[in-house]
PDB file of C-alpha atoms in Angstrom:
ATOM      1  CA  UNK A 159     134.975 147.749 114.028  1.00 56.00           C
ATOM      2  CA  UNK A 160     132.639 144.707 113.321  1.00 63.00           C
ATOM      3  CA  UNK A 161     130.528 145.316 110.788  1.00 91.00           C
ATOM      4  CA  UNK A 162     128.543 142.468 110.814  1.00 96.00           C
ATOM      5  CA  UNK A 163     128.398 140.467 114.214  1.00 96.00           C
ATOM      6  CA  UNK A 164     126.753 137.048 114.748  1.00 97.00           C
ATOM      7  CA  UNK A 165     127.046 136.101 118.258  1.00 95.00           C
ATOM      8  CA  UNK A 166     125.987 132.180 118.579  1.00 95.00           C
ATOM      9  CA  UNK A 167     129.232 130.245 117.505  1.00 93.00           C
ATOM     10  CA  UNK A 168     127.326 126.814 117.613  1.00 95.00           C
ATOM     11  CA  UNK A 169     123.790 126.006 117.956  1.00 95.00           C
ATOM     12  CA  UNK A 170     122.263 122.885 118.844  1.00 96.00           C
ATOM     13  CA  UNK A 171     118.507 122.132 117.374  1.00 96.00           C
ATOM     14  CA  UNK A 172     116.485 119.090 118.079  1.00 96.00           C
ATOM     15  CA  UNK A 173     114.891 117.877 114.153  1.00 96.00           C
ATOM     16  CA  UNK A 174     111.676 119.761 113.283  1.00 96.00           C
ATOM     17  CA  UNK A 175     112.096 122.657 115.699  1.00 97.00           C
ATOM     18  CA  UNK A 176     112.306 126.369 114.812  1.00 97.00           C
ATOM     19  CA  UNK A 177     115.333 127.969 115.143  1.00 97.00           C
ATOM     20  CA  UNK A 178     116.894 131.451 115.222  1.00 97.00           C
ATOM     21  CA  UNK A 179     120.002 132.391 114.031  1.00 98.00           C
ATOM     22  CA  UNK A 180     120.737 136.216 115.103  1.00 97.00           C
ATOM     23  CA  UNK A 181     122.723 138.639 112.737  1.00 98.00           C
ATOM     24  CA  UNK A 182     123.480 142.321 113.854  1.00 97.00           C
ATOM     25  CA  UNK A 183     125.214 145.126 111.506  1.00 96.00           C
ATOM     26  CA  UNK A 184     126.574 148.409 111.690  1.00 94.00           C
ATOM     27  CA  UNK A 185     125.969 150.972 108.997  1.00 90.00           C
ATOM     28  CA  UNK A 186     125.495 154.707 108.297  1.00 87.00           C
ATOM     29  CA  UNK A 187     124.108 154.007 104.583  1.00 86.00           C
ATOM     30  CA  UNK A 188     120.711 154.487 103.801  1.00 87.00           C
ATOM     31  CA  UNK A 189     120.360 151.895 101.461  1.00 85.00           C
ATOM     32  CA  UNK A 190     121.762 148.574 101.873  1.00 89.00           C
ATOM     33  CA  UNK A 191     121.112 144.671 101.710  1.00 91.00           C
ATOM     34  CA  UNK A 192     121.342 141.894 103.692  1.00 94.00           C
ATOM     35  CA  UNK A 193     122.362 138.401 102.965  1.00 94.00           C
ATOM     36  CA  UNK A 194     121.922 134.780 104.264  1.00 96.00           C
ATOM     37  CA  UNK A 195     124.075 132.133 103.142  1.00 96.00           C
ATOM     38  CA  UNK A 196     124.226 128.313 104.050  1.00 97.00           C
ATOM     39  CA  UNK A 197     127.624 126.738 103.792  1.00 95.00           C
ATOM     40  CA  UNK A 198     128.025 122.679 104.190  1.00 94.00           C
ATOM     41  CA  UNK A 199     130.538 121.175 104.847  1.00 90.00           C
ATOM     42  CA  UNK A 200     131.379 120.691 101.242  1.00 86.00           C
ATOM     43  CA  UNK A 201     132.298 124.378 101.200  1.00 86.00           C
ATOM     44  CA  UNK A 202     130.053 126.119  98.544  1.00 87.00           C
ATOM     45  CA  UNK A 203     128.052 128.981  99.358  1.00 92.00           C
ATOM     46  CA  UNK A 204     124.217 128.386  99.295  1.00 92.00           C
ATOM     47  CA  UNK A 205     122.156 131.830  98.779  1.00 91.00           C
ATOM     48  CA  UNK A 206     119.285 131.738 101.323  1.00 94.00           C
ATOM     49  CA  UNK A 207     117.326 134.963 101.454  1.00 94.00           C
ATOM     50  CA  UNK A 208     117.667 138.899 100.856  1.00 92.00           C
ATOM     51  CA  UNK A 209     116.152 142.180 102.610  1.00 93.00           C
ATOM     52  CA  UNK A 210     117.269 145.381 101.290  1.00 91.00           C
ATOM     53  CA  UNK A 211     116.709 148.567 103.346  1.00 91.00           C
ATOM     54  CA  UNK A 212     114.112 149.935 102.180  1.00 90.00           C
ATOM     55  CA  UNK A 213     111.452 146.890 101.917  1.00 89.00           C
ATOM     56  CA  UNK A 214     108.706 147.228 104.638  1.00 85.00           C
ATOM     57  CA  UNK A 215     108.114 143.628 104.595  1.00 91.00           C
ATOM     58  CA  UNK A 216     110.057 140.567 105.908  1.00 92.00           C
ATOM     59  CA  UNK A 217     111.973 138.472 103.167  1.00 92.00           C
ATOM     60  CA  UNK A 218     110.130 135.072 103.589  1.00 93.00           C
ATOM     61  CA  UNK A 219     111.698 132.367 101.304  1.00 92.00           C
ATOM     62  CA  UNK A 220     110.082 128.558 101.617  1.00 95.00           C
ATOM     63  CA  UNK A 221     110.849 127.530 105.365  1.00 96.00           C
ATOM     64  CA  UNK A 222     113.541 130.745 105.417  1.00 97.00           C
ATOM     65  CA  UNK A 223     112.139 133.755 107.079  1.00 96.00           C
ATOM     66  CA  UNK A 224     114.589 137.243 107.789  1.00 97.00           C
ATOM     67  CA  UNK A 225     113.424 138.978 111.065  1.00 96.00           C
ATOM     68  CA  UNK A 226     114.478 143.094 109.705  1.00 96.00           C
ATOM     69  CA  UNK A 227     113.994 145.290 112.601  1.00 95.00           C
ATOM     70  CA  UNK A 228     115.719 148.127 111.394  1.00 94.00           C
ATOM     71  CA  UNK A 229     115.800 150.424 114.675  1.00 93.00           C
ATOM     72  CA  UNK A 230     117.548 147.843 116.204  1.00 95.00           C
ATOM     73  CA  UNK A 231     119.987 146.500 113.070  1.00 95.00           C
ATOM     74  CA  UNK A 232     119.085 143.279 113.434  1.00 97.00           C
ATOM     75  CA  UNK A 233     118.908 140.698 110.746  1.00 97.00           C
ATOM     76  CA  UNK A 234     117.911 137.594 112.375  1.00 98.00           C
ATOM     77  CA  UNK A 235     117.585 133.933 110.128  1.00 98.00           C
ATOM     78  CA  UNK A 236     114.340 132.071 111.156  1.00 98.00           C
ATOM     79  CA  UNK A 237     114.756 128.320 110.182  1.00 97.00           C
ATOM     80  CA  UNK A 238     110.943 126.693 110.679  1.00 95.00           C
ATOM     81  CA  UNK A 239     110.618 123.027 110.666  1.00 94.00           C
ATOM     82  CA  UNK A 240     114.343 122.116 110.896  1.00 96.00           C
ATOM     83  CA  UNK A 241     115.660 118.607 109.102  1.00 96.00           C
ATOM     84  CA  UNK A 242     118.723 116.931 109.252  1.00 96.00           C
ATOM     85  CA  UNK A 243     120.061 118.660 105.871  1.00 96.00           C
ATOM     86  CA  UNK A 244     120.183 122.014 108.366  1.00 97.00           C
ATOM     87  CA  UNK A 245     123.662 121.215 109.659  1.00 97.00           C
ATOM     88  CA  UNK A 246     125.582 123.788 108.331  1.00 97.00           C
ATOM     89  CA  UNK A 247     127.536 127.000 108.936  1.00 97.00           C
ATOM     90  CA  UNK A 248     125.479 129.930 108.841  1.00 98.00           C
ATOM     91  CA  UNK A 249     125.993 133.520 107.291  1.00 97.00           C
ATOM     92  CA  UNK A 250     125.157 136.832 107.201  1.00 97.00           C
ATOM     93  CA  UNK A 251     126.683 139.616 104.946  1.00 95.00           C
ATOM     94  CA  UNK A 252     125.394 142.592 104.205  1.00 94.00           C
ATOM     95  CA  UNK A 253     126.092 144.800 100.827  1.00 89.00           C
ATOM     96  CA  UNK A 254     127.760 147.962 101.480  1.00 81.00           C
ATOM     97  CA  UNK A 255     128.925 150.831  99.046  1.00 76.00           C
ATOM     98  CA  UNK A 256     132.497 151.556  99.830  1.00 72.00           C
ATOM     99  CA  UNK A 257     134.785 153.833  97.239  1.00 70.00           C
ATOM    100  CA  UNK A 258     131.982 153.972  94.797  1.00 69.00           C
ATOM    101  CA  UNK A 259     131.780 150.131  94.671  1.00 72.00           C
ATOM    102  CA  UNK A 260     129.652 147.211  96.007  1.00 75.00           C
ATOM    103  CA  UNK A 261     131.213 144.787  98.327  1.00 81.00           C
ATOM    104  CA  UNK A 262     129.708 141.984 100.704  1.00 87.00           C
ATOM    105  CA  UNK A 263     130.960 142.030 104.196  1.00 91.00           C
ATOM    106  CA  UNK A 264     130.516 139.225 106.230  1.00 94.00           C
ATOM    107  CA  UNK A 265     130.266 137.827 109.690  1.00 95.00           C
ATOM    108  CA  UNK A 266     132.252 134.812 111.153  1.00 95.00           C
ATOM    109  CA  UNK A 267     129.104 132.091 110.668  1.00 96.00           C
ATOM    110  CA  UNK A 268     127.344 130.452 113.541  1.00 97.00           C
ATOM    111  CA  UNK A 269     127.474 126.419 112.902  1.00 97.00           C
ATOM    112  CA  UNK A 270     123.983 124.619 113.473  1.00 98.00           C
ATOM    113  CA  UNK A 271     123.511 121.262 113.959  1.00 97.00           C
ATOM    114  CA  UNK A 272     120.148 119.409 113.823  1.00 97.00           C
ATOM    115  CA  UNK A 273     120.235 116.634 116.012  1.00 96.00           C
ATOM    116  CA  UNK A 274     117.580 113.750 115.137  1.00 94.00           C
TER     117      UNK A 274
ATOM    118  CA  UNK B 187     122.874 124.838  83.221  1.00 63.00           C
ATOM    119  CA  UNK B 188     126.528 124.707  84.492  1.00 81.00           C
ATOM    120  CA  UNK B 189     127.090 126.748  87.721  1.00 92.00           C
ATOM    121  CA  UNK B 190     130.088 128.759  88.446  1.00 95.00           C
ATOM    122  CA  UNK B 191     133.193 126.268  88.189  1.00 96.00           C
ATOM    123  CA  UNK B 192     136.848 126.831  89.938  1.00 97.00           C
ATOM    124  CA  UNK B 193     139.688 125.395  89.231  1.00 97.00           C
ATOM    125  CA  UNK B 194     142.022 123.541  90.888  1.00 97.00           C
ATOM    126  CA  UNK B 195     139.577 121.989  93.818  1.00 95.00           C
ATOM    127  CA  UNK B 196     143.064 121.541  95.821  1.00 96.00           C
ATOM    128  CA  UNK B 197     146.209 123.000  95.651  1.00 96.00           C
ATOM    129  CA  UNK B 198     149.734 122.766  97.806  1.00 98.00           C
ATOM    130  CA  UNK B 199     151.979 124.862  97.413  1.00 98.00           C
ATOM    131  CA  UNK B 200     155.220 126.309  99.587  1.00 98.00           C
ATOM    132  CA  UNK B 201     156.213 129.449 100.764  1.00 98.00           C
ATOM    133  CA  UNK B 202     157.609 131.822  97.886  1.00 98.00           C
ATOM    134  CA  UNK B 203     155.859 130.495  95.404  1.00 98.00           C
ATOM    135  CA  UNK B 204     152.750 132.090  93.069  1.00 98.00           C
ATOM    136  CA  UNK B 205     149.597 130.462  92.079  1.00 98.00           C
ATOM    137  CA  UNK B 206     146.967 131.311  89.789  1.00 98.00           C
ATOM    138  CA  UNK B 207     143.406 130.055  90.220  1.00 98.00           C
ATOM    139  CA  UNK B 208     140.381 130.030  87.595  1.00 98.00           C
ATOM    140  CA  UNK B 209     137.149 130.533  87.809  1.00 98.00           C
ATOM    141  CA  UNK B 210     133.991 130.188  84.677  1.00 97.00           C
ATOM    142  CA  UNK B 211     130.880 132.453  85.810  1.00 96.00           C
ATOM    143  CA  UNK B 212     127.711 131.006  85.036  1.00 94.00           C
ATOM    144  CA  UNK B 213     126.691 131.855  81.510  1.00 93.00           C
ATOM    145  CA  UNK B 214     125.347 135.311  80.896  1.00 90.00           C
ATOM    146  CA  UNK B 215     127.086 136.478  84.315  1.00 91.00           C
ATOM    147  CA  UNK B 216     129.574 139.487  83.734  1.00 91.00           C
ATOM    148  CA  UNK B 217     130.262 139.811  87.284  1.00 91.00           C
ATOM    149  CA  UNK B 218     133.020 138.210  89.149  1.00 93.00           C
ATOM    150  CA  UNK B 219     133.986 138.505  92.937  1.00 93.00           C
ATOM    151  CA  UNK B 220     136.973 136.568  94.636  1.00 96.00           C
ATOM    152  CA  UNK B 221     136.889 135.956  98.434  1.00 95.00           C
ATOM    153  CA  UNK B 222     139.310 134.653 100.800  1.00 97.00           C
ATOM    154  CA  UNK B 223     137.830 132.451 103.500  1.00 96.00           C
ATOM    155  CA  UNK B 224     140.333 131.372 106.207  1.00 95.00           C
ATOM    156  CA  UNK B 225     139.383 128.477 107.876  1.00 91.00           C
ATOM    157  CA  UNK B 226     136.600 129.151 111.231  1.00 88.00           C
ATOM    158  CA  UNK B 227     136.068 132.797 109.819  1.00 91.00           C
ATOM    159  CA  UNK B 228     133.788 134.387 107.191  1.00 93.00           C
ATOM    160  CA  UNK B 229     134.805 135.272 103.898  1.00 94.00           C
ATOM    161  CA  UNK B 230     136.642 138.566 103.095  1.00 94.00           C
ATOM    162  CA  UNK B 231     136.419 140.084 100.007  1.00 92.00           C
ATOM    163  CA  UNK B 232     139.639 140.269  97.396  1.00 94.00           C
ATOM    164  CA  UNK B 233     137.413 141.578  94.200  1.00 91.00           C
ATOM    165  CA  UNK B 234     135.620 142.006  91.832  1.00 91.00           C
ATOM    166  CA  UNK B 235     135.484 142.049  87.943  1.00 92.00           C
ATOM    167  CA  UNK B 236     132.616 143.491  85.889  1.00 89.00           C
ATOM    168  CA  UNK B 237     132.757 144.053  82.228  1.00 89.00           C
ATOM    169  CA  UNK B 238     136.638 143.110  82.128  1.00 90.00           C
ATOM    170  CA  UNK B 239     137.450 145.610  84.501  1.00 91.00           C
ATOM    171  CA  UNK B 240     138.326 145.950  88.511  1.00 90.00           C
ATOM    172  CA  UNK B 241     135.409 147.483  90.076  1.00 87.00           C
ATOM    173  CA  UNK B 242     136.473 146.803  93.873  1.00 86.00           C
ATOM    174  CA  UNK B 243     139.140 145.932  96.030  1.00 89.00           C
ATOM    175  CA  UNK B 244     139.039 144.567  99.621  1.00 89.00           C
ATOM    176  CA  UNK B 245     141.966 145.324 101.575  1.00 90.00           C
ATOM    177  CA  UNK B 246     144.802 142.502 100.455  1.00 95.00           C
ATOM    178  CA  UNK B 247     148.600 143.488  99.611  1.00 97.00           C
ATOM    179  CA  UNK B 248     149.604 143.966  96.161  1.00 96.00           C
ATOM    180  CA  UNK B 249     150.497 140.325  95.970  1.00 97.00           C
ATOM    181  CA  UNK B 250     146.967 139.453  94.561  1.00 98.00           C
ATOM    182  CA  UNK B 251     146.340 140.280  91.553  1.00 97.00           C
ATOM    183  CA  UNK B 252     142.885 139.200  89.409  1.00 97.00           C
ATOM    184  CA  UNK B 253     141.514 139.721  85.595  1.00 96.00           C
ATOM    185  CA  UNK B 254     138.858 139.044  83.782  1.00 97.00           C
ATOM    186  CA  UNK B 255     139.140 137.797  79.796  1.00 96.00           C
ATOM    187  CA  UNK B 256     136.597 138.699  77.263  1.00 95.00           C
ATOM    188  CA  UNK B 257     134.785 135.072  78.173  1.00 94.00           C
ATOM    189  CA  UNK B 258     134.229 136.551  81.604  1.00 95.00           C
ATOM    190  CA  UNK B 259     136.367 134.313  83.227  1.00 97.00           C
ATOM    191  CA  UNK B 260     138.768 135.210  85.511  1.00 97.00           C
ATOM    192  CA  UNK B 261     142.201 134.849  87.454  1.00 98.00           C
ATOM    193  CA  UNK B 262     143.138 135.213  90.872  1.00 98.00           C
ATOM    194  CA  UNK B 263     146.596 135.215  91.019  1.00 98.00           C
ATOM    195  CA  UNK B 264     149.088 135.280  94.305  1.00 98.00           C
ATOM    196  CA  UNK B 265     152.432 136.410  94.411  1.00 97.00           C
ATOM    197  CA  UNK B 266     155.396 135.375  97.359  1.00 98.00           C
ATOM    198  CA  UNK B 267     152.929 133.071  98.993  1.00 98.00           C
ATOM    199  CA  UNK B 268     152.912 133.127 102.951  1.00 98.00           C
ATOM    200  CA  UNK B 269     151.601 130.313 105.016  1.00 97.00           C
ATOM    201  CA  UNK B 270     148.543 132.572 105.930  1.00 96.00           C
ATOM    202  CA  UNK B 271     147.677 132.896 102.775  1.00 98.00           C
ATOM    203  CA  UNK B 272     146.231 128.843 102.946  1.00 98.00           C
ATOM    204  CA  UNK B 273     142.257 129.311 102.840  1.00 97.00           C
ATOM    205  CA  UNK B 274     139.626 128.407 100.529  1.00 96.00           C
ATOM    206  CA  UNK B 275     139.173 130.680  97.886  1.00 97.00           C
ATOM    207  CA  UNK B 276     135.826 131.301  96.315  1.00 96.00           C
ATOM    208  CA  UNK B 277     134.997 132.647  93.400  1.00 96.00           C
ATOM    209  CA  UNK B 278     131.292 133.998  92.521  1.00 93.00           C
ATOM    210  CA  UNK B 279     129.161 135.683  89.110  1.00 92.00           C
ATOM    211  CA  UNK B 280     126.504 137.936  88.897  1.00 88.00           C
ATOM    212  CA  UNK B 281     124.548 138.797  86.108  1.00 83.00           C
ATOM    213  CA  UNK B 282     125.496 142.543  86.686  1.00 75.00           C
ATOM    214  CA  UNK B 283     127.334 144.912  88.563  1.00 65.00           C
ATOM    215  CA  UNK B 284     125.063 145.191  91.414  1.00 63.00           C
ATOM    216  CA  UNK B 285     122.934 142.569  92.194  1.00 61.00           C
ATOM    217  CA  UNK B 286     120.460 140.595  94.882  1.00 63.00           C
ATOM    218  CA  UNK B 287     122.288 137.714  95.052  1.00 76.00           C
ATOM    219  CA  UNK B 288     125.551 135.998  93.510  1.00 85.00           C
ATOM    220  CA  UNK B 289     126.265 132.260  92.690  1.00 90.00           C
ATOM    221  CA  UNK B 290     129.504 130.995  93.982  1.00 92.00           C
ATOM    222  CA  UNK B 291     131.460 128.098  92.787  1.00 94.00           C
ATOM    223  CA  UNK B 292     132.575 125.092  95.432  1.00 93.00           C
ATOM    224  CA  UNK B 293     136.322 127.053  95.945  1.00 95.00           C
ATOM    225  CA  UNK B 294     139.396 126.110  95.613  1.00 96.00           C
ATOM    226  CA  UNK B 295     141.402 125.211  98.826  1.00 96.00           C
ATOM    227  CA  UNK B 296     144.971 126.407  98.889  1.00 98.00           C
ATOM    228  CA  UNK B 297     147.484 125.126 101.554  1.00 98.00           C
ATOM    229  CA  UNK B 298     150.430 126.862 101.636  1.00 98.00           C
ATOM    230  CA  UNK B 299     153.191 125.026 103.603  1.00 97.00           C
TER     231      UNK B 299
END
């Protein structure tokens, strides 16, 4: 089963508007984190923001936000102010202990573009 | 400070044979966790290294094989290469075992033919 499902394949954003990028999860753990990561085209992975579990506040990094609603599972990327340098694939993971270890599972990426 | 380097950026290779890819963690990092990335998917996780030794293992065949060396490098090695083994690999450090957030190198993208 998908742990970790991001349902927009491609988005389309017009420069300097918000945009959403949604992230759901499935786990029975009490404690785990969640990850954004940018990847250009040049194929390295670009940490974006964090929320573990258990903070009560939403992870804000510069013009990165993480919308946590817990109930719900969702872990959605809020991109304010989009520029040009957006245009990437986006994803989510989320760290999950399995046989005693840490591992990051991820979801297939949703690819923005920022159109000018 | 140098970020986390792999090595080779490219690499062809055909069907039956084994490779061996390299990665350098960022200075200080003990932590080192391979991933698979096939192209138009997410990565999966192969493993990772901590303190020289295998702390986790995704679900890949006994083909791949990794190890860390007292520098904290590492190698990802694969066995009998298949054509759907051709993906980019990436290769990223930690400071520890557990942590926020790890630093991943630019990969190494394998095409096996």
């Amino acid at each position: 089963a998908q742990k970790i499902t991001q349902t927009q394949p491609g988005m389309f954003v017009q420069e300097k508007e918000a945009v959403t990028l949604d992230c759901t999860y499935d786990t029975s753990d009490q404690s785990y984190g969640l990850f954004w990561y940018k990847q250009p085209s040049s194929g390295e992975m670009i940490f974006l923001i964090y929320q573990g579990s258990y903070d009560e506040q939403n992870a804000t990094e510069g013009r990165y936000s993480l919308n946590f609603q817990k109930a719900r599972k969702s872990a959605n990327l809020v991109i304010s102010a989009s520029q040009l340098g957006d245009s990437a694939m986006y994803f989510c993971a989320m760290r999950e202990l399995m046989d005693s270890n840490y591992q990051l599972i991820w979801g297939a990426g949703t690819k923005l573009i920022i159109k000018p | 400070d140098a970020g986390v380097t792999q090595s080779p950026t490219h690499l062809i290779k055909t069907r039956g044979q084994h490779v061996t890819l390299r990665c350098s963690p960022i200075s200080g990092h003990k932590s080192v966790s391979w991933y698979q990335q096939v192209l138009g998917q997410g990565p999966q996780f192969i493993f990772q290294y901590y303190e020289k030794e295998e702390r986790g293992r995704g679900n890949f065949p006994d083909r791949f094989s990794a190890r860390q060396f007292p520098n904290y490098s590492s190698e990802l090695n694969v066995n009998a290469l298949l054509l759907g083994d051709s993906a980019l690999y990436l290769c990223a450090s930690s400071p520890d075992r557990v942590d926020y957030e790890q630093y991943f190198g630019p990969g190494t993208r394998l095409t096996v033919t």
